[in-house]
PDB file of C-alpha atoms in Angstrom:
ATOM      1  CA  UNK A   1       3.731 -12.045   2.715  1.00 66.00           C
ATOM      2  CA  UNK A   2       1.142 -10.489   0.440  1.00 80.00           C
ATOM      3  CA  UNK A   3       0.850  -8.471  -2.914  1.00 93.00           C
ATOM      4  CA  UNK A   4       0.452  -4.760  -2.517  1.00 97.00           C
ATOM      5  CA  UNK A   5      -2.838  -3.572  -3.367  1.00 97.00           C
ATOM      6  CA  UNK A   6      -1.429  -0.376  -4.925  1.00 97.00           C
ATOM      7  CA  UNK A   7       1.794  -1.366  -6.957  1.00 96.00           C
ATOM      8  CA  UNK A   8       1.597  -5.139  -6.842  1.00 95.00           C
ATOM      9  CA  UNK A   9       5.104  -5.192  -5.319  1.00 97.00           C
ATOM     10  CA  UNK A  10       5.877  -7.694  -2.371  1.00 96.00           C
ATOM     11  CA  UNK A  11       4.341  -6.615   1.062  1.00 97.00           C
ATOM     12  CA  UNK A  12       6.122  -7.997   4.199  1.00 97.00           C
ATOM     13  CA  UNK A  13       4.295  -8.639   7.451  1.00 97.00           C
ATOM     14  CA  UNK A  14       4.589  -5.389   9.350  1.00 97.00           C
ATOM     15  CA  UNK A  15       2.706  -5.611  12.665  1.00 98.00           C
ATOM     16  CA  UNK A  16      -0.300  -7.273  14.496  1.00 98.00           C
ATOM     17  CA  UNK A  17      -2.903  -5.217  16.316  1.00 98.00           C
ATOM     18  CA  UNK A  18      -6.193  -5.569  18.079  1.00 98.00           C
ATOM     19  CA  UNK A  19      -8.931  -3.954  16.127  1.00 97.00           C
ATOM     20  CA  UNK A  20     -12.361  -3.063  17.543  1.00 96.00           C
ATOM     21  CA  UNK A  21     -11.105  -4.394  20.823  1.00 95.00           C
ATOM     22  CA  UNK A  22     -11.277  -8.160  19.830  1.00 96.00           C
ATOM     23  CA  UNK A  23      -9.869  -9.053  16.388  1.00 98.00           C
ATOM     24  CA  UNK A  24      -6.243  -9.594  15.974  1.00 98.00           C
ATOM     25  CA  UNK A  25      -5.374  -8.265  12.638  1.00 98.00           C
ATOM     26  CA  UNK A  26      -2.006  -8.515  10.540  1.00 98.00           C
ATOM     27  CA  UNK A  27      -0.714  -5.506   8.703  1.00 98.00           C
ATOM     28  CA  UNK A  28       1.415  -5.548   5.577  1.00 98.00           C
ATOM     29  CA  UNK A  29       4.007  -3.015   4.201  1.00 98.00           C
ATOM     30  CA  UNK A  30       5.131  -2.704   0.567  1.00 98.00           C
ATOM     31  CA  UNK A  31       8.641  -3.036   0.004  1.00 96.00           C
ATOM     32  CA  UNK A  32       8.455  -0.620  -2.813  1.00 97.00           C
ATOM     33  CA  UNK A  33       5.815   2.160  -2.202  1.00 97.00           C
ATOM     34  CA  UNK A  34       5.527   1.830   1.751  1.00 98.00           C
ATOM     35  CA  UNK A  35       1.839   1.395   1.357  1.00 98.00           C
ATOM     36  CA  UNK A  36       0.459  -0.292   4.505  1.00 98.00           C
ATOM     37  CA  UNK A  37      -2.612  -2.588   4.176  1.00 98.00           C
ATOM     38  CA  UNK A  38      -4.476  -4.898   6.518  1.00 98.00           C
ATOM     39  CA  UNK A  39      -5.290  -8.528   5.831  1.00 97.00           C
ATOM     40  CA  UNK A  40      -8.538  -9.244   4.119  1.00 96.00           C
ATOM     41  CA  UNK A  41     -10.866  -6.990   6.421  1.00 97.00           C
ATOM     42  CA  UNK A  42     -13.679  -9.325   7.432  1.00 97.00           C
ATOM     43  CA  UNK A  43     -14.732  -7.150  10.256  1.00 97.00           C
ATOM     44  CA  UNK A  44     -16.005  -4.226   8.102  1.00 96.00           C
ATOM     45  CA  UNK A  45     -19.710  -4.943   8.395  1.00 94.00           C
ATOM     46  CA  UNK A  46     -19.390  -4.523  12.119  1.00 94.00           C
ATOM     47  CA  UNK A  47     -16.936  -1.610  11.732  1.00 93.00           C
ATOM     48  CA  UNK A  48     -19.403   0.399   9.739  1.00 91.00           C
ATOM     49  CA  UNK A  49     -22.514  -0.259  11.984  1.00 88.00           C
ATOM     50  CA  UNK A  50     -21.926   3.436  12.596  1.00 80.00           C
ATOM     51  CA  UNK A  51     -20.698   5.122   9.507  1.00 75.00           C
ATOM     52  CA  UNK A  52     -18.961   7.792  11.364  1.00 76.00           C
ATOM     53  CA  UNK A  53     -17.209   6.486  14.733  1.00 72.00           C
ATOM     54  CA  UNK A  54     -18.227   8.215  17.987  1.00 72.00           C
ATOM     55  CA  UNK A  55     -14.429   9.036  18.730  1.00 74.00           C
ATOM     56  CA  UNK A  56     -14.134  11.288  15.543  1.00 78.00           C
ATOM     57  CA  UNK A  57     -14.588  14.317  17.593  1.00 76.00           C
ATOM     58  CA  UNK A  58     -12.552  16.435  14.922  1.00 78.00           C
ATOM     59  CA  UNK A  59     -15.439  16.040  12.341  1.00 85.00           C
ATOM     60  CA  UNK A  60     -16.751  19.681  12.488  1.00 90.00           C
ATOM     61  CA  UNK A  61     -13.429  21.440  12.712  1.00 91.00           C
ATOM     62  CA  UNK A  62     -11.999  19.337   9.892  1.00 93.00           C
ATOM     63  CA  UNK A  63     -14.856  20.207   7.605  1.00 94.00           C
ATOM     64  CA  UNK A  64     -14.540  23.854   8.440  1.00 94.00           C
ATOM     65  CA  UNK A  65     -10.695  23.797   7.516  1.00 93.00           C
ATOM     66  CA  UNK A  66     -11.429  21.832   4.319  1.00 96.00           C
ATOM     67  CA  UNK A  67     -14.194  24.114   3.343  1.00 96.00           C
ATOM     68  CA  UNK A  68     -11.813  27.250   3.753  1.00 93.00           C
ATOM     69  CA  UNK A  69      -9.112  25.650   1.733  1.00 95.00           C
ATOM     70  CA  UNK A  70     -11.246  24.235  -1.100  1.00 97.00           C
ATOM     71  CA  UNK A  71     -12.970  27.506  -1.447  1.00 95.00           C
ATOM     72  CA  UNK A  72      -9.687  29.224  -2.046  1.00 94.00           C
ATOM     73  CA  UNK A  73      -8.517  26.635  -4.435  1.00 96.00           C
ATOM     74  CA  UNK A  74     -11.751  26.918  -6.616  1.00 97.00           C
ATOM     75  CA  UNK A  75     -11.673  30.751  -6.524  1.00 95.00           C
ATOM     76  CA  UNK A  76      -8.054  31.296  -7.338  1.00 94.00           C
ATOM     77  CA  UNK A  77      -6.329  28.346  -9.187  1.00 95.00           C
ATOM     78  CA  UNK A  78      -9.415  26.420 -10.450  1.00 96.00           C
ATOM     79  CA  UNK A  79     -12.145  29.067 -11.205  1.00 95.00           C
ATOM     80  CA  UNK A  80     -13.466  27.226 -14.146  1.00 94.00           C
ATOM     81  CA  UNK A  81     -14.416  24.352 -11.885  1.00 96.00           C
ATOM     82  CA  UNK A  82     -18.318  24.768 -11.847  1.00 94.00           C
ATOM     83  CA  UNK A  83     -19.840  21.432 -11.085  1.00 96.00           C
ATOM     84  CA  UNK A  84     -18.177  19.694  -7.990  1.00 98.00           C
ATOM     85  CA  UNK A  85     -18.674  16.397  -6.170  1.00 98.00           C
ATOM     86  CA  UNK A  86     -17.997  15.625  -2.434  1.00 98.00           C
ATOM     87  CA  UNK A  87     -17.398  11.767  -2.646  1.00 98.00           C
ATOM     88  CA  UNK A  88     -17.821   9.781   0.597  1.00 96.00           C
ATOM     89  CA  UNK A  89     -19.227  13.163   2.028  1.00 96.00           C
ATOM     90  CA  UNK A  90     -20.796  11.771   5.309  1.00 94.00           C
ATOM     91  CA  UNK A  91     -23.610  13.780   6.578  1.00 95.00           C
ATOM     92  CA  UNK A  92     -23.484  16.269   3.939  1.00 96.00           C
ATOM     93  CA  UNK A  93     -21.867  18.975   6.025  1.00 96.00           C
ATOM     94  CA  UNK A  94     -19.100  19.850   3.513  1.00 97.00           C
ATOM     95  CA  UNK A  95     -21.435  20.023   0.575  1.00 98.00           C
ATOM     96  CA  UNK A  96     -23.575  22.307   2.619  1.00 97.00           C
ATOM     97  CA  UNK A  97     -20.609  24.544   3.575  1.00 97.00           C
ATOM     98  CA  UNK A  98     -19.454  24.757   0.001  1.00 98.00           C
ATOM     99  CA  UNK A  99     -22.888  25.707  -1.458  1.00 97.00           C
ATOM    100  CA  UNK A 100     -23.133  28.392   1.149  1.00 96.00           C
ATOM    101  CA  UNK A 101     -19.886  29.621  -0.391  1.00 95.00           C
ATOM    102  CA  UNK A 102     -21.299  29.622  -3.672  1.00 96.00           C
ATOM    103  CA  UNK A 103     -19.806  26.427  -5.181  1.00 97.00           C
ATOM    104  CA  UNK A 104     -22.157  24.039  -6.813  1.00 97.00           C
ATOM    105  CA  UNK A 105     -21.224  20.821  -4.972  1.00 98.00           C
ATOM    106  CA  UNK A 106     -23.241  17.619  -4.957  1.00 98.00           C
ATOM    107  CA  UNK A 107     -23.082  14.780  -2.367  1.00 98.00           C
ATOM    108  CA  UNK A 108     -22.318  11.124  -2.570  1.00 97.00           C
ATOM    109  CA  UNK A 109     -22.031   8.670   0.234  1.00 95.00           C
ATOM    110  CA  UNK A 110     -23.904   5.249   0.118  1.00 90.00           C
ATOM    111  CA  UNK A 111     -23.050   4.396   3.674  1.00 88.00           C
ATOM    112  CA  UNK A 112     -24.117   7.406   5.743  1.00 91.00           C
ATOM    113  CA  UNK A 113     -27.392   9.539   5.779  1.00 92.00           C
ATOM    114  CA  UNK A 114     -27.336  12.870   4.145  1.00 95.00           C
ATOM    115  CA  UNK A 115     -28.536  15.183   6.791  1.00 95.00           C
ATOM    116  CA  UNK A 116     -27.251  18.631   5.718  1.00 95.00           C
ATOM    117  CA  UNK A 117     -27.299  18.415   2.017  1.00 95.00           C
ATOM    118  CA  UNK A 118     -30.657  16.873   1.164  1.00 92.00           C
ATOM    119  CA  UNK A 119     -31.739  17.310  -2.484  1.00 93.00           C
ATOM    120  CA  UNK A 120     -28.066  17.381  -3.784  1.00 96.00           C
ATOM    121  CA  UNK A 121     -27.486  13.731  -3.927  1.00 96.00           C
ATOM    122  CA  UNK A 122     -25.176  13.173  -7.111  1.00 96.00           C
ATOM    123  CA  UNK A 123     -25.846  10.257  -9.548  1.00 90.00           C
ATOM    124  CA  UNK A 124     -22.331   8.880  -9.874  1.00 90.00           C
ATOM    125  CA  UNK A 125     -23.448   6.001 -11.985  1.00 84.00           C
ATOM    126  CA  UNK A 126     -24.486   8.104 -15.003  1.00 77.00           C
ATOM    127  CA  UNK A 127     -22.223   9.602 -17.665  1.00 85.00           C
ATOM    128  CA  UNK A 128     -22.197  12.986 -15.848  1.00 88.00           C
ATOM    129  CA  UNK A 129     -18.627  14.446 -15.335  1.00 94.00           C
ATOM    130  CA  UNK A 130     -17.672  16.765 -12.592  1.00 97.00           C
ATOM    131  CA  UNK A 131     -15.075  19.481 -12.812  1.00 97.00           C
ATOM    132  CA  UNK A 132     -13.729  18.836  -9.215  1.00 98.00           C
ATOM    133  CA  UNK A 133     -14.019  16.003  -6.691  1.00 98.00           C
ATOM    134  CA  UNK A 134     -13.271  16.003  -3.143  1.00 98.00           C
ATOM    135  CA  UNK A 135     -12.707  12.958  -1.107  1.00 98.00           C
ATOM    136  CA  UNK A 136     -12.076  13.745   2.544  1.00 97.00           C
ATOM    137  CA  UNK A 137     -11.064  10.891   4.954  1.00 95.00           C
ATOM    138  CA  UNK A 138     -11.793   8.503   2.323  1.00 97.00           C
ATOM    139  CA  UNK A 139      -8.480   7.073   1.238  1.00 98.00           C
ATOM    140  CA  UNK A 140      -7.878   5.167   4.360  1.00 98.00           C
ATOM    141  CA  UNK A 141     -11.036   3.298   4.067  1.00 96.00           C
ATOM    142  CA  UNK A 142     -10.406   1.645   0.525  1.00 97.00           C
ATOM    143  CA  UNK A 143     -10.406  -2.096   0.621  1.00 96.00           C
ATOM    144  CA  UNK A 144      -9.588  -1.956  -3.102  1.00 96.00           C
ATOM    145  CA  UNK A 145      -7.919   1.335  -3.913  1.00 97.00           C
ATOM    146  CA  UNK A 146      -7.854   1.187  -7.663  1.00 96.00           C
ATOM    147  CA  UNK A 147     -11.609   0.355  -7.956  1.00 95.00           C
ATOM    148  CA  UNK A 148     -12.196   3.588  -6.130  1.00 96.00           C
ATOM    149  CA  UNK A 149      -9.638   5.529  -7.917  1.00 97.00           C
ATOM    150  CA  UNK A 150     -10.753   4.618 -11.390  1.00 97.00           C
ATOM    151  CA  UNK A 151     -14.138   5.851 -10.364  1.00 96.00           C
ATOM    152  CA  UNK A 152     -12.570   9.171  -9.355  1.00 97.00           C
ATOM    153  CA  UNK A 153     -10.766   9.069 -12.806  1.00 97.00           C
ATOM    154  CA  UNK A 154     -14.173   8.656 -14.604  1.00 96.00           C
ATOM    155  CA  UNK A 155     -15.853  11.372 -12.523  1.00 97.00           C
ATOM    156  CA  UNK A 156     -13.447  14.308 -12.528  1.00 97.00           C
ATOM    157  CA  UNK A 157     -10.042  15.468 -13.685  1.00 96.00           C
ATOM    158  CA  UNK A 158      -9.228  17.333 -10.700  1.00 98.00           C
ATOM    159  CA  UNK A 159      -9.314  15.715  -7.029  1.00 98.00           C
ATOM    160  CA  UNK A 160      -8.519  17.018  -3.665  1.00 98.00           C
ATOM    161  CA  UNK A 161      -8.227  14.205  -1.137  1.00 98.00           C
ATOM    162  CA  UNK A 162      -7.164  14.118   2.569  1.00 97.00           C
ATOM    163  CA  UNK A 163      -5.144  11.507   4.458  1.00 98.00           C
ATOM    164  CA  UNK A 164      -2.430  11.613   6.943  1.00 97.00           C
ATOM    165  CA  UNK A 165       0.723  10.250   5.497  1.00 98.00           C
ATOM    166  CA  UNK A 166       2.971   7.673   7.144  1.00 98.00           C
ATOM    167  CA  UNK A 167       5.977   9.108   8.525  1.00 95.00           C
ATOM    168  CA  UNK A 168       9.347   8.020   6.902  1.00 92.00           C
ATOM    169  CA  UNK A 169       9.885   5.496   9.627  1.00 95.00           C
ATOM    170  CA  UNK A 170       6.259   4.255  10.000  1.00 97.00           C
ATOM    171  CA  UNK A 171       5.023   3.568  13.563  1.00 98.00           C
ATOM    172  CA  UNK A 172       3.396   0.635  14.610  1.00 98.00           C
ATOM    173  CA  UNK A 173      -0.299   0.514  14.845  1.00 98.00           C
ATOM    174  CA  UNK A 174      -0.260   0.954  18.600  1.00 97.00           C
ATOM    175  CA  UNK A 175       2.051   4.147  18.285  1.00 97.00           C
ATOM    176  CA  UNK A 176      -0.013   6.077  15.943  1.00 97.00           C
ATOM    177  CA  UNK A 177      -3.498   7.544  16.252  1.00 95.00           C
ATOM    178  CA  UNK A 178      -4.426   7.352  12.662  1.00 96.00           C
ATOM    179  CA  UNK A 179      -4.630   3.513  12.457  1.00 97.00           C
ATOM    180  CA  UNK A 180      -7.916   4.266  14.552  1.00 95.00           C
ATOM    181  CA  UNK A 181      -7.933   0.619  15.943  1.00 96.00           C
ATOM    182  CA  UNK A 182     -11.006   1.147  17.997  1.00 94.00           C
ATOM    183  CA  UNK A 183     -13.046   1.993  14.919  1.00 93.00           C
ATOM    184  CA  UNK A 184     -11.706  -0.573  12.612  1.00 95.00           C
ATOM    185  CA  UNK A 185     -12.318   1.587   9.441  1.00 95.00           C
ATOM    186  CA  UNK A 186      -8.799   2.680   8.365  1.00 97.00           C
ATOM    187  CA  UNK A 187      -7.420  -0.360   6.480  1.00 98.00           C
ATOM    188  CA  UNK A 188      -5.256   1.375   4.036  1.00 98.00           C
ATOM    189  CA  UNK A 189      -2.415   3.691   5.155  1.00 98.00           C
ATOM    190  CA  UNK A 190      -0.466   5.931   2.792  1.00 98.00           C
ATOM    191  CA  UNK A 191       2.983   6.943   2.209  1.00 98.00           C
ATOM    192  CA  UNK A 192       4.184   9.851   0.208  1.00 97.00           C
ATOM    193  CA  UNK A 193       5.630   7.508  -2.285  1.00 98.00           C
ATOM    194  CA  UNK A 194       2.181   5.602  -2.703  1.00 98.00           C
ATOM    195  CA  UNK A 195       0.409   8.813  -3.542  1.00 98.00           C
ATOM    196  CA  UNK A 196       3.156   9.573  -6.110  1.00 98.00           C
ATOM    197  CA  UNK A 197       2.451   6.322  -7.843  1.00 98.00           C
ATOM    198  CA  UNK A 198      -1.220   7.120  -7.833  1.00 98.00           C
ATOM    199  CA  UNK A 199      -0.473  10.396  -9.543  1.00 98.00           C
ATOM    200  CA  UNK A 200       1.602   8.833 -12.143  1.00 98.00           C
ATOM    201  CA  UNK A 201      -0.850   5.949 -12.806  1.00 97.00           C
ATOM    202  CA  UNK A 202      -3.713   8.213 -13.250  1.00 98.00           C
ATOM    203  CA  UNK A 203      -1.684  11.052 -15.160  1.00 98.00           C
ATOM    204  CA  UNK A 204      -2.255  13.642 -12.623  1.00 98.00           C
ATOM    205  CA  UNK A 205       0.206  16.187 -10.837  1.00 98.00           C
ATOM    206  CA  UNK A 206       0.498  15.981  -7.153  1.00 98.00           C
ATOM    207  CA  UNK A 207       0.762  18.707  -4.676  1.00 98.00           C
ATOM    208  CA  UNK A 208       0.747  17.853  -0.914  1.00 97.00           C
ATOM    209  CA  UNK A 209       0.511  20.088   2.180  1.00 96.00           C
ATOM    210  CA  UNK A 210       0.285  18.348   5.444  1.00 91.00           C
ATOM    211  CA  UNK A 211      -2.790  15.985   5.137  1.00 96.00           C
ATOM    212  CA  UNK A 212      -4.306  17.640   2.022  1.00 97.00           C
ATOM    213  CA  UNK A 213      -3.220  16.426  -1.589  1.00 98.00           C
ATOM    214  CA  UNK A 214      -4.448  17.844  -4.848  1.00 98.00           C
ATOM    215  CA  UNK A 215      -4.245  15.685  -7.832  1.00 98.00           C
ATOM    216  CA  UNK A 216      -4.854  17.635 -11.002  1.00 97.00           C
ATOM    217  CA  UNK A 217      -4.525  17.220 -14.637  1.00 95.00           C
ATOM    218  CA  UNK A 218      -3.678  21.072 -14.880  1.00 91.00           C
ATOM    219  CA  UNK A 219       0.103  21.833 -14.080  1.00 93.00           C
ATOM    220  CA  UNK A 220      -0.016  24.443 -11.219  1.00 96.00           C
ATOM    221  CA  UNK A 221       2.718  26.235  -9.269  1.00 95.00           C
ATOM    222  CA  UNK A 222       3.120  24.089  -6.065  1.00 96.00           C
ATOM    223  CA  UNK A 223       4.107  27.290  -4.064  1.00 95.00           C
ATOM    224  CA  UNK A 224       0.891  28.978  -4.819  1.00 93.00           C
ATOM    225  CA  UNK A 225      -1.205  25.806  -4.065  1.00 95.00           C
ATOM    226  CA  UNK A 226       0.520  25.117  -0.788  1.00 95.00           C
ATOM    227  CA  UNK A 227      -0.064  28.765   0.215  1.00 92.00           C
ATOM    228  CA  UNK A 228      -3.688  28.472  -0.301  1.00 92.00           C
ATOM    229  CA  UNK A 229      -3.761  25.416   1.836  1.00 91.00           C
ATOM    230  CA  UNK A 230      -2.274  27.178   4.693  1.00 86.00           C
ATOM    231  CA  UNK A 231      -5.080  28.394   6.891  1.00 74.00           C
ATOM    232  CA  UNK A 232      -2.802  30.661   8.973  1.00 68.00           C
ATOM    233  CA  UNK A 233      -1.510  32.920   6.443  1.00 62.00           C
ATOM    234  CA  UNK A 234      -3.896  32.542   3.589  1.00 64.00           C
ATOM    235  CA  UNK A 235      -6.923  34.357   5.005  1.00 65.00           C
ATOM    236  CA  UNK A 236      -5.963  37.422   2.952  1.00 67.00           C
ATOM    237  CA  UNK A 237      -7.115  35.411  -0.117  1.00 72.00           C
ATOM    238  CA  UNK A 238     -10.584  34.915   1.192  1.00 72.00           C
ATOM    239  CA  UNK A 239     -11.934  38.270  -0.607  1.00 64.00           C
ATOM    240  CA  UNK A 240     -10.755  37.603  -4.004  1.00 71.00           C
ATOM    241  CA  UNK A 241     -13.507  36.397  -6.369  1.00 72.00           C
ATOM    242  CA  UNK A 242     -15.991  35.612  -3.783  1.00 76.00           C
ATOM    243  CA  UNK A 243     -19.050  33.933  -5.012  1.00 81.00           C
ATOM    244  CA  UNK A 244     -22.719  34.528  -4.269  1.00 80.00           C
ATOM    245  CA  UNK A 245     -23.943  32.031  -1.547  1.00 83.00           C
ATOM    246  CA  UNK A 246     -26.646  29.420  -2.995  1.00 86.00           C
ATOM    247  CA  UNK A 247     -28.699  29.731   0.159  1.00 79.00           C
ATOM    248  CA  UNK A 248     -31.758  31.445  -1.226  1.00 82.00           C
ATOM    249  CA  UNK A 249     -31.602  29.302  -4.543  1.00 85.00           C
ATOM    250  CA  UNK A 250     -31.355  26.076  -2.408  1.00 83.00           C
ATOM    251  CA  UNK A 251     -34.051  27.086  -0.015  1.00 72.00           C
ATOM    252  CA  UNK A 252     -36.553  27.776  -2.967  1.00 85.00           C
ATOM    253  CA  UNK A 253     -35.533  24.319  -4.300  1.00 85.00           C
ATOM    254  CA  UNK A 254     -36.301  22.716  -0.915  1.00 79.00           C
ATOM    255  CA  UNK A 255     -39.703  24.301  -0.589  1.00 79.00           C
ATOM    256  CA  UNK A 256     -40.563  23.382  -4.142  1.00 81.00           C
ATOM    257  CA  UNK A 257     -39.646  19.597  -3.501  1.00 79.00           C
ATOM    258  CA  UNK A 258     -41.589  19.673   0.038  1.00 76.00           C
ATOM    259  CA  UNK A 259     -44.749  21.007  -1.826  1.00 78.00           C
ATOM    260  CA  UNK A 260     -44.318  18.459  -4.732  1.00 79.00           C
ATOM    261  CA  UNK A 261     -43.984  15.620  -2.267  1.00 74.00           C
ATOM    262  CA  UNK A 262     -47.040  16.746  -0.279  1.00 75.00           C
ATOM    263  CA  UNK A 263     -49.248  16.913  -3.553  1.00 76.00           C
ATOM    264  CA  UNK A 264     -48.168  13.476  -4.455  1.00 76.00           C
ATOM    265  CA  UNK A 265     -48.924  12.073  -1.162  1.00 76.00           C
ATOM    266  CA  UNK A 266     -52.605  13.543  -1.310  1.00 72.00           C
ATOM    267  CA  UNK A 267     -53.361  12.125  -4.525  1.00 64.00           C
TER     268      UNK A 267
END
């Protein structure tokens, strides 16, 4: 038995599973909110030897989907969001995709090399606020959820996060792919009620569609937001309020930074 990391209620032993093919790890499920957590994750250094596991074959398609959805949300329901942050942005692919769509995104991920959005690393330790924050495939990695959620709260009023929610009858680790036992990085599994508790604790309105969850201080029409999150039928919205891509501006900045670095090196 353990305290729930999210709501502090009792968490009962739920299952034991083998992580990284060698560590037998206990999982605990909260009696109240249904949040599932592992025991204290002593294996994380090894799990993050590669920030993005080799079995994550859906990385590119996921970024494409999230970029389309985020673009629609920013243009149609949050048009005032000018400065945006991709938190836990991996290789920087999503930040680059969003800048290509005309949105001023910055990138933050201390655990992964920024390959695609060099020059747009955000300083999250400053007092700078963002209008909008994305955190895709981050929630299930949180060792101390409230530590990160408080950071989100300080950084932006509006969050768009992704995580696959536990079914009403939660499967055992060996029966559901999202535990990602071979990678060892998914240590927090979220229920619908757990996200609802987060929304209440941090004074946000929660709207979910499949694996995407918008938490915003602004009250919105859930039917509209969910429609925009649906890639199959929402394509008609892609021509509304389109923004000018930042490719040219970003190229000129990259050239200027390269010249400045070369001049500095020659001194």
